[in-house]
């Protein structure tokens, strides 16, 4: 967000600017970059996550109304959305890194550049996908915890409402802190991988892409399992790692 070699901090702007820009320039730059990234994520992910939401709704309504002749529609729409989803997820870390470096919203659509970055990453793209899926497991547990809380805290349902809210607030805060720390780690990993030079063995790129897609399906599976455990329609659309962000 710095431009011209000047990198602002979390709050402070680059040195040499006026007092207002020095005090708040970093915050403004980070907000601007965050909004640009949010818009890019929405453009890339809402098409397939919206279809996921629609497929779930259609399947649930169809099952409730005993529309057996149309039972295939929900799963077919979900599968049709999942195929592009895992392809987009395999490119997403590199799209984010490229957009951050370019500082332009249009960089999210520069697929040739992003594809070359992913190809240059090689097996590291698969490793990044695996780490992302593993780090997402506690978020799956956090979504399922309200349903299973009596298993871990017997008598929770009989607790005073204020105590229940305190426990819920602690869970939300812990989830937010974990999401921030894990996302920060993944972004740094992706940035280091994305700047690697082009390797000589690009003929292996299709293999790494296939393996990456297989691993990324693990994140899709986690989202589905979490929805079965504790349904929230908005969580078809968002995830703190590579879909629209959320915390709590």
CSV table of C-alpha atoms in Angstrom, one decimal:
chain,number,residue,atom,x,y,z
A,1,UNK,CA,0.0,0.0,0.0
A,2,UNK,CA,3.0,2.2,0.2
A,3,UNK,CA,3.7,3.1,-3.4
A,4,UNK,CA,7.0,4.6,-4.6
A,5,UNK,CA,8.9,2.3,-2.2
A,6,UNK,CA,7.2,3.7,0.9
A,7,UNK,CA,5.5,1.1,3.0
A,8,UNK,CA,3.1,2.4,5.7
A,9,UNK,CA,2.7,0.7,9.0
A,10,UNK,CA,-0.5,-0.5,10.6
A,11,UNK,CA,-1.4,3.0,11.7
A,12,UNK,CA,1.4,5.4,10.7
A,13,UNK,CA,2.0,6.6,7.2
A,14,UNK,CA,5.5,6.9,5.6
A,15,UNK,CA,7.9,9.4,6.8
A,16,UNK,CA,8.2,12.7,5.0
A,17,UNK,CA,4.4,13.2,4.8
A,18,UNK,CA,2.3,15.8,6.5
A,19,UNK,CA,1.3,15.3,10.2
A,20,UNK,CA,-2.1,13.9,9.4
A,21,UNK,CA,-0.9,11.5,6.8
A,22,UNK,CA,2.0,10.5,9.1
A,23,UNK,CA,-0.4,9.8,12.0
A,24,UNK,CA,-3.2,8.1,10.0
A,25,UNK,CA,-1.8,7.4,6.6
A,26,UNK,CA,-1.1,3.8,7.4
A,27,UNK,CA,-4.6,3.2,8.7
A,28,UNK,CA,-6.1,4.8,5.6
A,29,UNK,CA,-3.9,2.7,3.3
A,30,UNK,CA,-4.8,-0.5,5.0
A,31,UNK,CA,-8.5,0.3,4.9
A,32,UNK,CA,-8.2,1.1,1.2
A,33,UNK,CA,-6.3,-2.1,0.5
A,34,UNK,CA,-8.8,-4.1,2.6
A,35,UNK,CA,-11.7,-2.8,0.7
A,36,UNK,CA,-10.0,-3.6,-2.6
A,37,UNK,CA,-9.3,-7.1,-1.4
A,38,UNK,CA,-12.8,-7.5,-0.1
A,39,UNK,CA,-14.2,-6.5,-3.5
A,40,UNK,CA,-11.8,-8.9,-5.3
A,41,UNK,CA,-12.8,-11.8,-3.0
A,42,UNK,CA,-16.5,-11.0,-3.6
A,43,UNK,CA,-16.1,-11.0,-7.4
A,44,UNK,CA,-14.2,-14.3,-7.4
A,45,UNK,CA,-16.1,-16.3,-4.7
A,46,UNK,CA,-19.7,-15.1,-4.6
A,47,UNK,CA,-20.6,-16.8,-7.9
A,48,UNK,CA,-19.9,-20.3,-6.5
A,49,UNK,CA,-20.7,-19.7,-2.9
A,50,UNK,CA,-24.0,-18.2,-3.9
A,51,UNK,CA,-24.7,-21.4,-5.8
A,52,UNK,CA,-23.8,-23.4,-2.8
A,53,UNK,CA,-26.3,-21.4,-0.7
A,54,UNK,CA,-29.0,-21.9,-3.4
A,55,UNK,CA,-28.2,-25.6,-3.7
A,56,UNK,CA,-28.6,-26.1,0.0
A,57,UNK,CA,-31.8,-24.2,0.1
A,58,UNK,CA,-33.2,-26.1,-2.9
A,59,UNK,CA,-32.2,-29.5,-1.5
A,60,UNK,CA,-33.6,-28.7,2.0
A,61,UNK,CA,-36.9,-27.3,0.6
A,62,UNK,CA,-37.2,-30.2,-1.8
A,63,UNK,CA,-36.6,-32.8,0.9
A,64,UNK,CA,-39.1,-31.0,3.3
A,65,UNK,CA,-41.8,-31.0,0.5
A,66,UNK,CA,-41.1,-34.6,-0.6
A,67,UNK,CA,-40.2,-33.6,-4.1
A,68,UNK,CA,-38.4,-36.7,-5.0
A,69,UNK,CA,-38.5,-36.1,-8.7
A,70,UNK,CA,-36.4,-33.0,-8.3
A,71,UNK,CA,-34.0,-34.5,-5.7
A,72,UNK,CA,-31.1,-34.4,-8.1
A,73,UNK,CA,-31.3,-30.6,-8.6
A,74,UNK,CA,-29.7,-29.5,-5.3
A,75,UNK,CA,-26.7,-31.9,-5.4
A,76,UNK,CA,-26.2,-31.2,-9.2
A,77,UNK,CA,-26.0,-27.4,-8.6
A,78,UNK,CA,-23.7,-27.9,-5.6
A,79,UNK,CA,-21.4,-30.1,-7.6
A,80,UNK,CA,-21.4,-27.8,-10.5
A,81,UNK,CA,-20.4,-24.9,-8.2
A,82,UNK,CA,-17.7,-27.0,-6.4
A,83,UNK,CA,-15.7,-27.7,-9.6
A,84,UNK,CA,-14.9,-24.1,-10.3
A,85,UNK,CA,-14.6,-23.5,-6.5
A,86,UNK,CA,-11.6,-25.7,-6.1
A,87,UNK,CA,-10.0,-24.3,-9.2
A,88,UNK,CA,-10.4,-20.8,-7.9
A,89,UNK,CA,-9.3,-21.7,-4.4
A,90,UNK,CA,-6.1,-23.2,-5.9
A,91,UNK,CA,-5.4,-19.8,-7.5
A,92,UNK,CA,-6.6,-17.6,-4.7
A,93,UNK,CA,-3.4,-17.3,-2.6
A,94,UNK,CA,-1.5,-16.2,-5.6
A,95,UNK,CA,-4.3,-13.9,-6.8
A,96,UNK,CA,-4.2,-12.2,-3.4
A,97,UNK,CA,-0.4,-11.9,-3.5
A,98,UNK,CA,-0.5,-10.5,-7.0
A,99,UNK,CA,-3.2,-8.0,-6.2
A,100,UNK,CA,-1.4,-6.8,-3.1
A,101,UNK,CA,1.8,-6.3,-5.0
A,102,UNK,CA,0.1,-4.6,-8.0
A,103,UNK,CA,-2.2,-2.5,-5.8
A,104,UNK,CA,-5.0,-2.7,-8.4
A,105,UNK,CA,-8.5,-4.4,-8.3
A,106,UNK,CA,-8.0,-5.5,-11.9
A,107,UNK,CA,-5.0,-7.6,-10.8
A,108,UNK,CA,-7.5,-10.3,-9.5
A,109,UNK,CA,-8.5,-10.9,-13.1
A,110,UNK,CA,-5.0,-11.2,-14.6
A,111,UNK,CA,-5.2,-15.0,-14.8
A,112,UNK,CA,-2.1,-15.5,-16.9
A,113,UNK,CA,0.1,-13.8,-14.4
A,114,UNK,CA,-1.6,-15.7,-11.5
A,115,UNK,CA,-1.3,-19.0,-13.3
A,116,UNK,CA,2.4,-18.4,-13.9
A,117,UNK,CA,2.8,-17.6,-10.2
A,118,UNK,CA,1.1,-20.9,-9.2
A,119,UNK,CA,3.1,-22.9,-11.7
A,120,UNK,CA,6.3,-21.4,-10.3
A,121,UNK,CA,5.3,-22.4,-6.8
A,122,UNK,CA,5.2,-26.1,-7.8
A,123,UNK,CA,4.8,-28.4,-4.9
A,124,UNK,CA,4.7,-25.5,-2.5
A,125,UNK,CA,1.3,-24.6,-3.8
A,126,UNK,CA,0.1,-28.1,-2.6
A,127,UNK,CA,1.9,-27.5,0.7
A,128,UNK,CA,0.2,-24.2,1.2
A,129,UNK,CA,-3.2,-25.7,0.4
A,130,UNK,CA,-2.6,-28.5,3.0
A,131,UNK,CA,-1.6,-26.0,5.7
A,132,UNK,CA,-4.7,-23.9,4.9
A,133,UNK,CA,-7.0,-26.9,5.3
A,134,UNK,CA,-5.3,-28.1,8.5
A,135,UNK,CA,-5.5,-24.6,10.1
A,136,UNK,CA,-9.1,-24.4,9.1
A,137,UNK,CA,-10.1,-27.4,11.3
A,138,UNK,CA,-10.4,-25.4,14.5
A,139,UNK,CA,-12.8,-23.0,12.7
A,140,UNK,CA,-14.9,-26.1,11.9
A,141,UNK,CA,-14.8,-27.0,15.5
A,142,UNK,CA,-15.8,-23.5,16.6
A,143,UNK,CA,-18.9,-23.6,14.4
A,144,UNK,CA,-19.9,-27.0,15.7
A,145,UNK,CA,-19.2,-26.1,19.4
A,146,UNK,CA,-22.5,-24.5,20.2
A,147,UNK,CA,-24.3,-27.7,19.3
A,148,UNK,CA,-21.9,-29.9,21.2
A,149,UNK,CA,-21.3,-27.6,24.2
A,150,UNK,CA,-23.2,-29.8,26.6
A,151,UNK,CA,-20.6,-32.5,25.9
A,152,UNK,CA,-17.8,-30.2,27.1
A,153,UNK,CA,-19.7,-28.1,29.7
A,154,UNK,CA,-22.4,-30.2,31.3
A,155,UNK,CA,-25.2,-28.0,32.6
A,156,UNK,CA,-24.6,-25.2,30.2
A,157,UNK,CA,-28.3,-25.0,29.2
A,158,UNK,CA,-29.2,-24.5,32.9
A,159,UNK,CA,-26.7,-21.6,33.4
A,160,UNK,CA,-27.9,-18.1,33.8
A,161,UNK,CA,-28.2,-16.2,30.5
A,162,UNK,CA,-25.4,-13.8,31.5
A,163,UNK,CA,-23.0,-16.7,32.0
A,164,UNK,CA,-24.1,-18.3,28.7
A,165,UNK,CA,-23.4,-15.0,27.0
A,166,UNK,CA,-20.0,-14.7,28.7
A,167,UNK,CA,-19.1,-18.2,27.4
A,168,UNK,CA,-20.3,-17.3,23.9
A,169,UNK,CA,-18.3,-14.1,23.9
A,170,UNK,CA,-15.2,-16.0,25.0
A,171,UNK,CA,-15.7,-18.5,22.2
A,172,UNK,CA,-16.2,-15.7,19.6
A,173,UNK,CA,-13.1,-13.8,20.8
A,174,UNK,CA,-11.0,-16.9,20.7
A,175,UNK,CA,-12.2,-17.7,17.2
A,176,UNK,CA,-11.4,-14.2,16.1
A,177,UNK,CA,-7.9,-14.2,17.5
A,178,UNK,CA,-7.2,-17.6,16.0
A,179,UNK,CA,-8.6,-16.5,12.6
A,180,UNK,CA,-6.4,-13.4,12.6
A,181,UNK,CA,-3.2,-15.3,13.6
A,182,UNK,CA,-3.7,-18.2,11.2
A,183,UNK,CA,-4.7,-15.9,8.3
A,184,UNK,CA,-1.6,-13.7,9.0
A,185,UNK,CA,0.6,-16.8,8.9
A,186,UNK,CA,-1.0,-18.0,5.6
A,187,UNK,CA,-0.6,-14.7,3.9
A,188,UNK,CA,3.1,-14.5,4.8
A,189,UNK,CA,3.5,-18.1,3.5
A,190,UNK,CA,1.7,-17.3,0.3
A,191,UNK,CA,3.8,-14.1,-0.2
A,192,UNK,CA,7.1,-15.9,0.2
A,193,UNK,CA,6.0,-18.7,-2.2
A,194,UNK,CA,4.6,-16.3,-4.8
A,195,UNK,CA,7.9,-14.4,-5.2
A,196,UNK,CA,10.0,-17.5,-6.0
A,197,UNK,CA,11.7,-17.5,-9.5
A,198,UNK,CA,10.3,-19.5,-12.3
A,199,UNK,CA,11.5,-23.2,-12.1
A,200,UNK,CA,12.7,-25.3,-15.0
A,201,UNK,CA,10.3,-28.2,-14.5
A,202,UNK,CA,7.1,-26.4,-15.5
A,203,UNK,CA,5.9,-29.7,-17.2
A,204,UNK,CA,4.9,-30.8,-13.6
A,205,UNK,CA,2.5,-27.8,-13.3
A,206,UNK,CA,-0.7,-29.8,-14.2
A,207,UNK,CA,0.2,-32.4,-11.6
A,208,UNK,CA,0.6,-29.8,-8.8
A,209,UNK,CA,-2.7,-28.2,-9.9
A,210,UNK,CA,-4.5,-31.5,-9.7
A,211,UNK,CA,-3.1,-32.2,-6.2
A,212,UNK,CA,-3.9,-28.7,-5.1
A,213,UNK,CA,-7.5,-29.1,-6.2
A,214,UNK,CA,-7.8,-32.4,-4.3
A,215,UNK,CA,-6.4,-30.8,-1.1
A,216,UNK,CA,-8.6,-27.7,-1.5
A,217,UNK,CA,-11.6,-30.0,-1.6
A,218,UNK,CA,-10.8,-30.6,2.1
A,219,UNK,CA,-11.8,-27.0,2.8
A,220,UNK,CA,-15.0,-27.4,0.9
A,221,UNK,CA,-15.8,-30.6,2.8
A,222,UNK,CA,-15.2,-28.7,6.1
A,223,UNK,CA,-17.7,-26.0,5.1
A,224,UNK,CA,-20.3,-28.7,4.3
A,225,UNK,CA,-19.7,-30.6,7.6
A,226,UNK,CA,-19.9,-27.4,9.6
A,227,UNK,CA,-23.2,-26.5,8.0
A,228,UNK,CA,-24.6,-29.9,8.8
A,229,UNK,CA,-23.5,-29.5,12.4
A,230,UNK,CA,-24.7,-25.9,12.9
A,231,UNK,CA,-26.4,-24.3,10.0
A,232,UNK,CA,-25.9,-20.6,9.2
A,233,UNK,CA,-26.8,-19.5,5.6
A,234,UNK,CA,-24.2,-16.7,5.6
A,235,UNK,CA,-21.4,-19.1,6.2
A,236,UNK,CA,-21.9,-20.6,2.8
A,237,UNK,CA,-20.6,-17.2,1.5
A,238,UNK,CA,-17.7,-16.4,3.9
A,239,UNK,CA,-14.7,-17.9,5.5
A,240,UNK,CA,-11.8,-16.0,7.0
A,241,UNK,CA,-9.1,-17.7,4.9
A,242,UNK,CA,-10.1,-17.4,1.2
A,243,UNK,CA,-13.8,-16.4,1.0
A,244,UNK,CA,-15.4,-13.3,2.4
A,245,UNK,CA,-13.9,-12.6,5.9
A,246,UNK,CA,-15.7,-13.2,9.1
A,247,UNK,CA,-14.8,-13.6,12.8
A,248,UNK,CA,-16.6,-15.3,15.6
